Coordinates of C-alpha atoms in Angstrom, one line a residue:
Chain B
M1 CA -23.2 -34.6 -31.8
Q2 CA -21.2 -37.5 -32.1
L3 CA -22.5 -39.5 -30.5
L4 CA -19.9 -43.1 -31.2
E5 CA -16.9 -42.7 -32.7
I6 CA -15.0 -45.8 -33.8
T7 CA -11.8 -44.8 -34.7
G8 CA -9.0 -46.9 -36.6
L9 CA -11.0 -50.3 -35.3
Q10 CA -9.2 -53.4 -35.7
V11 CA -10.4 -56.3 -34.5
S12 CA -7.9 -60.0 -35.3
F13 CA -8.9 -63.2 -32.8
I14 CA -5.3 -65.5 -31.9
K15 CA -6.8 -68.8 -32.9
D16 CA -3.9 -72.2 -32.9
R17 CA -1.7 -69.2 -31.9
E18 CA -2.3 -67.4 -35.7
I19 CA -3.7 -64.3 -35.1
I20 CA -7.4 -63.7 -38.2
H21 CA -7.2 -60.4 -38.9
V22 CA -10.7 -59.3 -38.8
I23 CA -11.7 -56.7 -39.6
D24 CA -9.4 -54.0 -40.8
S25 CA -9.2 -49.8 -39.8
V26 CA -13.0 -49.6 -39.7
N27 CA -13.7 -45.8 -38.9
L28 CA -18.0 -45.3 -37.7
T29 CA -19.1 -41.9 -36.8
L30 CA -23.1 -42.3 -36.0
E31 CA -24.0 -38.2 -34.9
A32 CA -27.0 -38.6 -31.9
H33 CA -30.6 -39.0 -33.8
E34 CA -29.0 -40.2 -37.0
S35 CA -30.2 -44.0 -38.1
C36 CA -27.5 -45.9 -39.8
A37 CA -27.0 -49.9 -41.6
L38 CA -24.2 -51.9 -41.6
V39 CA -24.9 -55.0 -44.4
G40 CA -22.6 -56.6 -45.9
E41 CA -22.7 -60.2 -46.3
S42 CA -22.1 -63.1 -43.2
G43 CA -18.0 -63.4 -42.2
C44 CA -17.2 -60.3 -43.1
G45 CA -17.6 -58.7 -39.9
K46 CA -20.6 -56.2 -39.2
T47 CA -22.1 -58.8 -35.7
V48 CA -18.3 -58.8 -34.4
L49 CA -18.3 -55.0 -34.6
G50 CA -21.8 -54.8 -33.4
M51 CA -19.9 -57.1 -30.1
A52 CA -17.7 -54.7 -29.8
V53 CA -19.0 -51.7 -29.6
M54 CA -21.0 -54.0 -26.7
R55 CA -17.4 -55.3 -25.1
L56 CA -19.2 -58.9 -26.1
L57 CA -16.2 -60.5 -27.3
P58 CA -14.4 -62.9 -26.8
S59 CA -11.2 -63.2 -25.0
N60 CA -9.3 -64.5 -27.8
A61 CA -10.0 -61.1 -29.5
Q62 CA -8.2 -58.7 -29.6
I63 CA -9.1 -54.9 -30.1
E64 CA -6.8 -51.9 -31.3
G65 CA -8.3 -48.3 -31.8
S66 CA -11.0 -46.3 -30.1
I67 CA -14.9 -46.9 -29.7
R68 CA -16.4 -43.3 -28.4
Y69 CA -19.1 -43.0 -26.6
R70 CA -20.4 -39.5 -25.9
E71 CA -17.0 -38.6 -24.1
T72 CA -16.2 -41.7 -22.9
N73 CA -13.5 -44.7 -24.5
L74 CA -15.5 -48.2 -24.2
L75 CA -12.1 -49.9 -25.0
E76 CA -10.3 -48.4 -21.6
L77 CA -13.9 -48.9 -18.9
N78 CA -13.0 -51.8 -16.4
S79 CA -16.1 -54.1 -16.2
H80 CA -18.6 -52.3 -13.3
D81 CA -18.1 -49.4 -15.3
M82 CA -19.2 -51.1 -19.3
L83 CA -22.1 -52.9 -17.3
Q84 CA -23.9 -49.1 -16.9
I85 CA -23.6 -48.5 -19.9
L86 CA -24.8 -51.8 -21.0
G87 CA -28.8 -51.4 -21.1
K88 CA -29.4 -48.1 -20.0
E89 CA -27.1 -46.2 -21.8
I90 CA -26.4 -48.5 -25.0
G91 CA -29.2 -51.3 -26.0
M92 CA -28.2 -54.4 -28.3
I93 CA -31.3 -56.4 -29.9
P94 CA -28.8 -59.2 -30.5
Q95 CA -29.4 -61.9 -33.8
N96 CA -31.9 -64.9 -33.4
S97 CA -34.4 -64.5 -31.1
A98 CA -35.1 -68.5 -30.5
M99 CA -31.6 -68.6 -28.6
V100 CA -31.1 -65.1 -26.7
L101 CA -33.7 -65.5 -24.6
N102 CA -33.9 -67.1 -21.4
P103 CA -35.7 -70.4 -22.3
V104 CA -36.5 -71.4 -18.8
M105 CA -37.6 -67.4 -17.8
T106 CA -40.4 -66.1 -17.4
I107 CA -40.9 -62.4 -20.6
G108 CA -41.4 -61.0 -17.8
R109 CA -38.5 -61.4 -15.7
Q110 CA -36.1 -61.0 -18.4
I111 CA -38.0 -57.5 -19.1
T112 CA -38.0 -56.7 -15.8
E113 CA -34.3 -58.2 -14.9
S114 CA -32.8 -54.6 -16.4
L115 CA -35.3 -51.6 -15.3
V116 CA -34.7 -53.2 -11.1
L117 CA -30.3 -53.2 -12.2
H118 CA -30.8 -49.1 -13.9
E119 CA -33.1 -47.8 -12.5
G120 CA -33.5 -49.7 -9.1
I121 CA -37.2 -49.7 -8.8
S122 CA -39.4 -52.4 -7.5
S123 CA -40.7 -54.7 -9.4
K124 CA -43.8 -54.6 -9.3
T125 CA -43.5 -50.8 -11.1
A126 CA -40.8 -52.7 -13.4
D127 CA -44.2 -55.2 -13.4
E128 CA -46.5 -52.1 -15.2
K129 CA -43.1 -50.4 -17.6
A130 CA -42.9 -54.0 -19.1
I131 CA -46.6 -54.9 -20.0
Y132 CA -47.4 -51.4 -21.7
L133 CA -44.1 -51.9 -23.3
L134 CA -45.4 -55.3 -23.8
K135 CA -48.5 -54.0 -24.8
R136 CA -47.0 -51.3 -27.6
M137 CA -45.2 -53.9 -29.2
D138 CA -49.0 -56.0 -30.2
I139 CA -48.1 -58.7 -27.2
P140 CA -51.7 -60.0 -27.4
D141 CA -53.3 -60.3 -23.6
P142 CA -49.7 -58.6 -21.6
H143 CA -50.7 -59.8 -18.2
Y144 CA -50.8 -62.8 -18.9
A145 CA -47.3 -63.0 -21.0
L146 CA -45.3 -61.9 -18.2
S147 CA -45.5 -65.3 -16.6
Q148 CA -44.8 -67.3 -20.4
Y149 CA -41.9 -68.5 -20.8
P150 CA -40.4 -67.6 -24.8
H151 CA -41.4 -70.7 -25.7
E152 CA -45.0 -70.1 -25.7
F153 CA -44.3 -67.4 -28.4
S154 CA -44.0 -67.8 -32.1
G155 CA -40.9 -66.1 -33.6
G156 CA -42.1 -62.4 -34.4
M157 CA -43.4 -62.5 -31.7
R158 CA -40.3 -62.9 -29.4
E159 CA -38.5 -60.5 -31.9
R160 CA -41.2 -57.9 -30.4
I161 CA -40.5 -59.2 -26.9
L162 CA -36.5 -58.5 -27.7
I163 CA -37.0 -55.5 -28.7
A164 CA -39.7 -54.2 -25.5
I165 CA -36.6 -56.1 -23.4
V166 CA -34.1 -53.7 -25.8
L167 CA -36.6 -50.7 -24.5
A168 CA -37.4 -50.7 -21.3
C169 CA -34.0 -48.4 -20.0
E170 CA -34.5 -46.1 -23.0
P171 CA -31.2 -46.4 -24.3
T172 CA -30.2 -43.8 -26.0
L173 CA -28.2 -46.1 -28.7
I174 CA -29.6 -49.1 -30.4
I175 CA -27.5 -51.8 -31.9
A176 CA -30.1 -53.7 -33.7
D177 CA -28.4 -57.4 -35.8
E178 CA -30.8 -58.4 -38.4
P179 CA -34.5 -58.0 -36.2
T180 CA -35.4 -59.9 -39.6
A181 CA -34.3 -61.6 -40.6
G182 CA -35.9 -66.0 -40.8
L183 CA -39.8 -64.1 -40.4
D184 CA -42.3 -64.0 -42.8
I185 CA -43.0 -61.3 -44.9
L186 CA -46.2 -59.7 -43.3
V187 CA -44.3 -60.2 -39.6
R188 CA -41.7 -58.6 -41.1
K189 CA -43.9 -55.9 -42.1
Q190 CA -44.7 -54.9 -38.2
T191 CA -41.0 -56.5 -36.7
I192 CA -39.6 -52.8 -39.4
E193 CA -43.1 -50.7 -37.9
L194 CA -42.9 -50.9 -35.1
L195 CA -38.6 -50.4 -34.9
M196 CA -39.7 -47.5 -37.2
E197 CA -42.2 -46.2 -34.3
H198 CA -39.8 -46.8 -31.0
S199 CA -36.2 -45.4 -33.2
R200 CA -37.5 -42.1 -34.2
D201 CA -35.7 -40.3 -31.4
K202 CA -33.5 -42.4 -30.6
T203 CA -29.9 -43.7 -32.7
F204 CA -30.0 -46.3 -34.3
L205 CA -27.4 -48.6 -36.5
L206 CA -29.0 -52.0 -37.7
I207 CA -27.1 -55.3 -39.1
T208 CA -28.5 -56.9 -41.4
H209 CA -27.7 -58.9 -44.9
D210 CA -31.6 -57.1 -45.8
L211 CA -31.7 -54.3 -48.5
G212 CA -34.9 -54.1 -48.5
T213 CA -34.6 -53.1 -43.6
A214 CA -31.6 -51.2 -44.7
H215 CA -33.5 -48.9 -46.5
E216 CA -36.8 -49.1 -45.2
L217 CA -34.8 -47.9 -41.0
C218 CA -31.8 -46.3 -42.0
S219 CA -30.6 -42.9 -44.0
R220 CA -27.4 -43.6 -44.5
I221 CA -25.5 -47.1 -45.5
V222 CA -22.3 -48.5 -44.5
V223 CA -20.7 -51.5 -47.0
M224 CA -19.0 -53.8 -44.8
Y225 CA -16.8 -56.5 -47.2
A226 CA -14.0 -58.4 -46.2
G227 CA -13.4 -57.0 -42.9
E228 CA -13.9 -53.6 -44.4
I229 CA -15.9 -50.3 -45.8
V230 CA -16.3 -50.5 -48.4
E231 CA -18.7 -48.2 -49.8
S232 CA -20.8 -46.3 -46.9
G233 CA -23.9 -42.8 -48.2
N234 CA -26.6 -41.8 -48.7
T235 CA -29.0 -45.3 -48.7
R236 CA -30.9 -44.2 -51.4
E237 CA -28.1 -42.6 -53.0
V238 CA -25.9 -46.0 -52.3
L239 CA -29.2 -47.9 -52.9
S240 CA -30.0 -46.5 -56.6
M241 CA -26.3 -45.7 -58.5
P242 CA -24.0 -47.5 -56.3
M243 CA -20.8 -47.3 -57.0
H244 CA -17.9 -50.2 -55.5
P245 CA -18.4 -53.2 -57.9
Y246 CA -19.0 -55.5 -54.7
T247 CA -22.1 -53.4 -53.9
Q248 CA -23.4 -53.7 -57.6
G249 CA -22.8 -57.0 -56.9
L250 CA -25.2 -57.4 -53.9
L251 CA -28.2 -55.7 -55.9
T252 CA -28.2 -57.8 -58.7
S253 CA -28.2 -60.7 -56.5
H254 CA -31.7 -59.4 -55.1
P255 CA -34.7 -62.1 -56.0
S256 CA -35.6 -58.5 -57.8
A257 CA -32.9 -58.2 -59.9
G258 CA -33.3 -62.4 -61.3
L259 CA -30.8 -63.4 -59.3
H260 CA -27.4 -62.7 -60.9
P261 CA -25.0 -64.0 -58.3
I262 CA -21.6 -62.8 -57.7
P263 CA -19.2 -65.2 -58.5
G264 CA -16.3 -66.4 -56.2
M265 CA -16.4 -66.9 -52.9
S266 CA -15.9 -64.4 -50.2
P267 CA -12.6 -64.2 -48.9
N268 CA -12.2 -66.4 -45.5
P269 CA -10.7 -63.9 -42.9
G270 CA -6.6 -64.5 -42.4
S271 CA -6.5 -65.0 -46.2
F272 CA -7.8 -61.9 -47.6
P273 CA -6.3 -61.4 -51.2
E274 CA -3.6 -59.2 -51.5
G275 CA -4.7 -55.6 -52.8
C276 CA -8.2 -55.0 -53.5
R277 CA -10.1 -58.2 -52.0
F278 CA -12.7 -57.8 -54.5
Y279 CA -10.3 -57.7 -57.3
T280 CA -11.1 -62.2 -57.3
R281 CA -15.0 -61.6 -57.8
C282 CA -14.8 -58.6 -60.0
S283 CA -15.9 -57.9 -63.3
S284 CA -14.6 -55.3 -64.0
V285 CA -10.6 -55.9 -61.8
Q286 CA -7.4 -54.3 -64.1
D287 CA -3.9 -54.8 -63.2
L288 CA -3.7 -52.7 -61.1
C289 CA -6.0 -54.2 -58.3
T290 CA -3.6 -57.0 -57.2
K291 CA -1.1 -54.5 -56.3
E292 CA -2.6 -52.2 -54.2
H293 CA -4.5 -51.9 -51.2
P294 CA -7.2 -49.0 -52.0
S295 CA -8.5 -46.3 -49.0
L296 CA -11.5 -45.6 -48.8
K297 CA -12.3 -42.0 -50.7
E298 CA -14.4 -39.6 -50.6
T299 CA -16.4 -39.4 -53.8
G300 CA -19.2 -36.2 -52.4
K301 CA -21.1 -35.2 -50.2
M302 CA -20.9 -38.8 -47.3
R303 CA -20.0 -40.6 -49.9
K304 CA -17.0 -42.6 -49.8
V305 CA -15.9 -45.5 -51.7
R306 CA -13.1 -47.9 -51.3
C307 CA -12.2 -49.2 -55.4
L308 CA -9.0 -47.6 -57.6
R309 CA -12.0 -47.1 -60.2
Y310 CA -12.9 -43.7 -58.4
D311 CA -8.9 -42.6 -57.5
Chain N
M1 CA -45.8 -86.4 -63.0
I2 CA -47.3 -86.1 -59.4
E3 CA -50.0 -85.3 -58.9
L4 CA -52.4 -84.9 -55.1
K5 CA -55.7 -85.7 -54.5
G6 CA -57.8 -84.5 -51.9
I7 CA -54.9 -84.5 -49.0
T8 CA -55.7 -84.2 -45.2
K9 CA -53.2 -84.1 -42.9
E10 CA -54.9 -84.2 -38.9
Y11 CA -51.7 -85.0 -35.8
L12 CA -53.7 -85.6 -32.5
S13 CA -52.2 -84.9 -29.3
G14 CA -54.0 -85.0 -25.0
I15 CA -54.3 -87.9 -23.2
I16 CA -57.8 -89.0 -22.1
S17 CA -59.6 -86.4 -24.8
K18 CA -57.8 -86.1 -28.1
H19 CA -57.4 -82.6 -29.7
K20 CA -57.7 -82.7 -33.3
K21 CA -56.0 -80.1 -35.1
T22 CA -56.1 -80.7 -39.3
V23 CA -52.3 -79.2 -40.4
V24 CA -53.4 -79.7 -44.1
S25 CA -57.2 -79.6 -45.5
D26 CA -58.0 -81.2 -49.0
V27 CA -55.4 -80.8 -50.4
S28 CA -54.3 -80.8 -54.1
F29 CA -52.4 -80.0 -57.2
S30 CA -50.4 -81.3 -60.0
I31 CA -47.1 -80.2 -61.4
K32 CA -46.3 -81.4 -65.6
K33 CA -43.0 -82.7 -65.9
G34 CA -40.4 -79.9 -66.3
E35 CA -42.3 -78.0 -64.2
T36 CA -41.9 -75.9 -60.6
L37 CA -44.7 -75.1 -58.2
G38 CA -43.5 -73.1 -56.2
I39 CA -45.9 -73.0 -52.4
V40 CA -45.9 -70.2 -50.2
G41 CA -47.3 -69.3 -46.8
E42 CA -46.3 -68.4 -43.1
S43 CA -44.4 -70.3 -40.7
G44 CA -47.4 -72.7 -40.1
C45 CA -49.5 -72.5 -42.5
G46 CA -48.3 -76.3 -43.6
K47 CA -46.5 -75.7 -46.7
T48 CA -43.4 -78.3 -45.0
T49 CA -46.2 -80.9 -44.2
L50 CA -47.7 -80.4 -47.9
G51 CA -44.1 -81.3 -48.8
R52 CA -43.0 -84.7 -47.2
I53 CA -46.3 -85.4 -48.5
A54 CA -45.5 -85.7 -51.3
L55 CA -42.7 -87.8 -51.5
R56 CA -45.0 -89.8 -48.5
L57 CA -42.1 -89.3 -46.0
T58 CA -45.4 -88.1 -44.0
E59 CA -48.8 -89.9 -44.6
P60 CA -52.1 -88.1 -45.1
T61 CA -54.5 -88.5 -43.2
L62 CA -57.3 -88.8 -46.1
G63 CA -56.5 -88.8 -50.2
E64 CA -54.1 -89.7 -53.3
I65 CA -50.6 -89.0 -54.6
W66 CA -50.1 -90.2 -58.2
F67 CA -46.8 -90.0 -59.2
D68 CA -46.2 -91.4 -62.7
G69 CA -48.6 -93.3 -63.0
V70 CA -48.7 -94.5 -60.1
E71 CA -50.6 -94.7 -56.3
I72 CA -47.4 -94.5 -54.4
T73 CA -50.4 -94.2 -51.5
A74 CA -51.7 -97.7 -52.0
L75 CA -47.7 -99.3 -52.9
S76 CA -46.2 -101.1 -49.9
K77 CA -43.6 -100.5 -48.0
S78 CA -40.7 -101.7 -50.1
S79 CA -41.8 -101.2 -54.1
M80 CA -42.1 -97.6 -52.0
R81 CA -39.3 -98.4 -51.1
K82 CA -38.2 -99.0 -55.2
M83 CA -39.7 -95.5 -55.6
R84 CA -37.3 -93.7 -54.2
P85 CA -34.2 -92.9 -56.5
R86 CA -36.6 -91.4 -58.3
M87 CA -37.4 -89.2 -55.7
Q88 CA -35.6 -86.3 -53.2
I89 CA -35.2 -84.0 -51.0
I90 CA -33.9 -81.0 -49.8
F91 CA -34.2 -79.9 -47.1
Q92 CA -34.3 -76.0 -45.1
D93 CA -31.2 -76.2 -43.0
P94 CA -27.6 -77.4 -44.4
D95 CA -26.4 -78.2 -40.7
T96 CA -28.8 -80.8 -39.4
A97 CA -29.9 -82.3 -42.8
L98 CA -25.5 -83.3 -43.4
D99 CA -23.7 -85.6 -40.6
P100 CA -21.5 -83.6 -38.8
R101 CA -19.4 -87.1 -37.7
M102 CA -19.1 -87.5 -42.2
T103 CA -17.5 -85.9 -44.5
I104 CA -18.9 -84.9 -47.5
R105 CA -17.6 -87.7 -49.8
D106 CA -19.3 -89.8 -48.1
S107 CA -22.5 -87.9 -47.4
I108 CA -22.6 -87.3 -51.5
A109 CA -21.7 -91.6 -51.7
E110 CA -24.1 -92.7 -49.2
P111 CA -27.1 -93.1 -51.8
F112 CA -24.5 -95.5 -53.9
K113 CA -23.2 -97.3 -51.7
I114 CA -27.3 -97.5 -50.1
W115 CA -28.2 -98.6 -54.0
E116 CA -25.7 -100.3 -54.9
R117 CA -24.7 -98.4 -58.2
S118 CA -21.5 -98.0 -58.3
G119 CA -17.9 -99.8 -56.9
R120 CA -16.0 -98.4 -54.6
H121 CA -14.0 -96.5 -57.2
E122 CA -16.2 -95.2 -59.6
T123 CA -18.3 -94.2 -56.1
N124 CA -15.4 -91.6 -55.4
E125 CA -15.2 -90.7 -59.3
K126 CA -19.5 -89.7 -59.5
V127 CA -18.3 -87.5 -55.7
L128 CA -16.1 -86.0 -58.0
E129 CA -18.5 -86.0 -60.9
M130 CA -21.7 -84.0 -58.0
L131 CA -19.1 -81.1 -56.8
D132 CA -17.7 -80.7 -60.2
I133 CA -21.8 -80.6 -61.6
V134 CA -22.6 -78.2 -58.2
G135 CA -19.5 -76.6 -58.4
L136 CA -17.9 -76.9 -55.9
Q137 CA -14.0 -77.8 -55.9
P138 CA -12.8 -81.3 -55.3
D139 CA -10.3 -81.2 -51.7
L140 CA -12.9 -80.3 -50.1
I141 CA -13.8 -84.3 -50.8
S142 CA -12.7 -85.2 -47.4
R143 CA -13.4 -82.4 -44.8
Y144 CA -16.5 -82.2 -42.7
P145 CA -19.7 -80.5 -42.6
F146 CA -18.5 -77.9 -39.6
E147 CA -16.0 -76.9 -42.5
L148 CA -18.1 -75.8 -45.0
S149 CA -19.9 -72.3 -45.4
G150 CA -23.7 -72.2 -45.5
G151 CA -23.6 -72.0 -49.3
Q152 CA -21.0 -75.1 -49.6
K153 CA -22.7 -76.7 -46.8
Q154 CA -26.1 -76.3 -49.3
R155 CA -24.4 -77.4 -52.6
V156 CA -23.6 -80.4 -50.5
A157 CA -26.9 -81.4 -50.5
L158 CA -27.8 -80.4 -54.2
A159 CA -25.3 -83.1 -55.4
R160 CA -26.5 -85.4 -52.7
A161 CA -30.6 -85.5 -54.2
L162 CA -29.1 -84.9 -58.0
A163 CA -26.7 -87.7 -56.8
L164 CA -29.4 -90.5 -58.1
D165 CA -29.7 -89.0 -61.3
P166 CA -33.7 -88.1 -59.7
E167 CA -37.0 -87.4 -61.3
F168 CA -39.6 -85.1 -58.7
I169 CA -37.9 -83.2 -55.5
V170 CA -38.7 -81.4 -52.8
A171 CA -37.5 -77.9 -52.2
D172 CA -38.0 -76.9 -48.4
E173 CA -36.4 -73.6 -48.8
P174 CA -33.1 -74.4 -49.8
T175 CA -31.9 -71.2 -49.6
S176 CA -33.7 -69.4 -46.6
A177 CA -30.9 -70.0 -44.1
L178 CA -28.2 -67.4 -47.4
D179 CA -26.9 -64.7 -48.0
L180 CA -28.3 -62.0 -50.4
S181 CA -25.1 -63.2 -53.6
V182 CA -24.7 -66.8 -52.3
Q183 CA -28.7 -67.8 -51.8
A184 CA -29.1 -66.2 -55.8
Q185 CA -25.5 -68.9 -56.9
V186 CA -26.9 -71.6 -54.9
L187 CA -30.9 -70.6 -56.7
S188 CA -28.9 -70.3 -60.6
L189 CA -27.1 -73.3 -60.5
F190 CA -30.0 -75.5 -59.3
Q191 CA -32.2 -73.2 -61.9
G192 CA -29.4 -74.8 -64.4
I193 CA -29.3 -77.8 -63.2
R194 CA -33.1 -78.6 -62.9
E195 CA -33.4 -77.1 -66.8
K196 CA -30.8 -79.7 -67.8
K197 CA -32.0 -82.4 -66.2
G198 CA -35.7 -82.0 -66.8
I199 CA -36.5 -82.5 -63.3
T200 CA -40.6 -81.8 -61.9
L201 CA -39.9 -79.7 -58.8
L202 CA -42.1 -78.1 -55.5
F203 CA -40.1 -75.1 -54.7
I204 CA -41.7 -73.7 -50.5
S205 CA -40.7 -70.6 -49.4
H206 CA -42.4 -67.7 -47.9
D207 CA -40.0 -65.4 -50.1
L208 CA -42.8 -64.7 -52.9
Q209 CA -40.3 -62.9 -54.4
V210 CA -37.6 -65.9 -54.9
I211 CA -40.3 -68.3 -55.9
R212 CA -41.2 -65.6 -58.9
N213 CA -37.5 -66.6 -60.2
M214 CA -38.0 -70.0 -59.9
A215 CA -41.7 -71.6 -60.4
D216 CA -44.2 -71.8 -63.2
C217 CA -47.0 -72.4 -61.3
I218 CA -47.6 -70.5 -56.9
A219 CA -50.6 -71.7 -54.9
V220 CA -50.8 -69.5 -51.3
M221 CA -51.0 -71.5 -48.4
K222 CA -52.9 -70.2 -45.2
E223 CA -53.8 -71.8 -42.6
G224 CA -53.3 -75.3 -44.9
V225 CA -55.2 -74.5 -47.4
I226 CA -54.4 -73.9 -51.0
L227 CA -56.4 -70.6 -51.5
E228 CA -55.1 -70.3 -55.0
I229 CA -53.2 -71.7 -57.5
Q230 CA -51.9 -69.7 -60.7
R231 CA -49.9 -69.0 -63.2
T232 CA -46.7 -67.0 -62.3
S233 CA -47.3 -63.8 -63.9
D234 CA -50.9 -64.8 -63.8
L235 CA -51.0 -64.6 -60.1
F236 CA -48.6 -61.6 -59.9
A237 CA -51.0 -59.9 -62.5
S238 CA -54.6 -60.1 -61.2
P239 CA -54.2 -62.1 -57.5
G240 CA -57.4 -63.7 -57.0
H241 CA -57.6 -63.4 -52.9
P242 CA -57.1 -60.9 -50.8
Y243 CA -54.2 -62.8 -48.9
T244 CA -52.3 -63.4 -51.9
R245 CA -53.1 -59.4 -52.5
Q246 CA -51.9 -58.5 -48.9
L247 CA -48.8 -60.8 -49.4
I248 CA -48.1 -59.6 -53.0
D249 CA -48.3 -55.5 -51.7
A250 CA -45.7 -56.2 -48.7
E251 CA -43.9 -57.1 -51.0
I252 CA -44.2 -54.6 -53.8
E253 CA -44.0 -52.2 -50.6
G254 CA -40.3 -53.4 -49.2
E255 CA -38.5 -53.2 -53.0
A256 CA -39.8 -50.0 -53.6
W257 CA -37.0 -48.9 -53.3
F258 CA -35.7 -51.0 -55.5
G259 CA -34.9 -50.5 -58.8
K260 CA -34.2 -46.9 -58.4
G261 CA -32.5 -45.4 -61.5
I262 CA -30.4 -48.6 -61.5

């Protein structure tokens, strides 16, 4: 069953009377209970995509296409109906735990807020549930933690508190944006294990630039570059046999491969090159690449790539 | 080139009853000229404090620092100042390391101005030369930091650190804020310059794989103590401490996907 279906999504921002396209014709479908990773470097549009699904983009954003969750097109909902879905049906673990938690609100209030709103339970029952959630997230002395403030916790603990907040109302779909960024290796390992355990019966969209995390948590991977999908497929297959030159470059940039970078810089939104958007940095560029914009072609089971070499 | 002997740093807190917190405890190491020592450890282990102490940006409570045969912990403020251009630091976060109200030109020119190494016209040329070394376009010269990407800002920080031809650089997590491909770009650029100029480097990171690519020797740090120091290849082949083993295992597990069939 398809849980989330994004069709022809186009996001542009209006800045100084100029229209800047950030995401171009993205199609992405998530089956129920599927885990999918969305990878790419900063500025490629992956966070904007997550925010678009949550309808959290600022008012100068223009969104075209459709984002279908079950039977509903989220883009057509009014804010009251959207609130019924946020947190309850779709939960988001946002980027940067230090900025996201409210610094002047206790952890307890922040976890129980959505429980009281969506489930209509008493604050006492909600507190009990919060303690249970914190316990599952390995937060020491969860009873006391309810009355503590975010600054009293380490980065890894704050990330786990965020996960607890999102899990509180047991959403069907979880969108996690860089949940492991800035964490030390051992803390990162613990966070991934917790996410793995608790996302098992959920549909999971992971937004990250960490290929290792993507591999550990997701069966499918979608690679984005300059606002569009350039490659997708089974995670293991894509990472072991990358087809798009950009995916190949990402892998050789990895410290384990000896830090061999892709030359040049990714283009800024608004100044994407004509033809293939990657051609200025591509080592196997041909004449045609500078003129013709490649389409996303199916090359095998579940496998798609946007490169003229595979036409 | 640089040697730390028995470095300890304690902080006192509390108004009435003083609590003593030891951040770095009896640390000794030395780095040979032109070599790189990597310090790896989790956040809060004291590695950043240690990096600052190596440059005497933070005063140690106990211990000696020797730089090129001189005990810099014994130097007066003014003689220490004379040593400053020979040692530099690159910070973790390029956003806070660069002054948001200064153009790239002013940021890179500042060390030249302070040390009166050149006249105005010369300075401009030198700034352009520095931009070229770190692979930035000359037209960025009159931009402000907010107009630059993270990778570009870290290159500017690198240009500024290299401006006075230092012999010793402390790099404190220089790429932890950057993407994979940008990290690879900045680090390989840095490695190239370092080799060419024979700079001695203290490289601090929590990423063992990054350190492995950068360092000749690695020191593993936990809770203010150095658990072991070994040549990089030896450390990975036979880690001496269970914590190092744990770090390497977590790393291997995390990278298990990597290299299969590539």
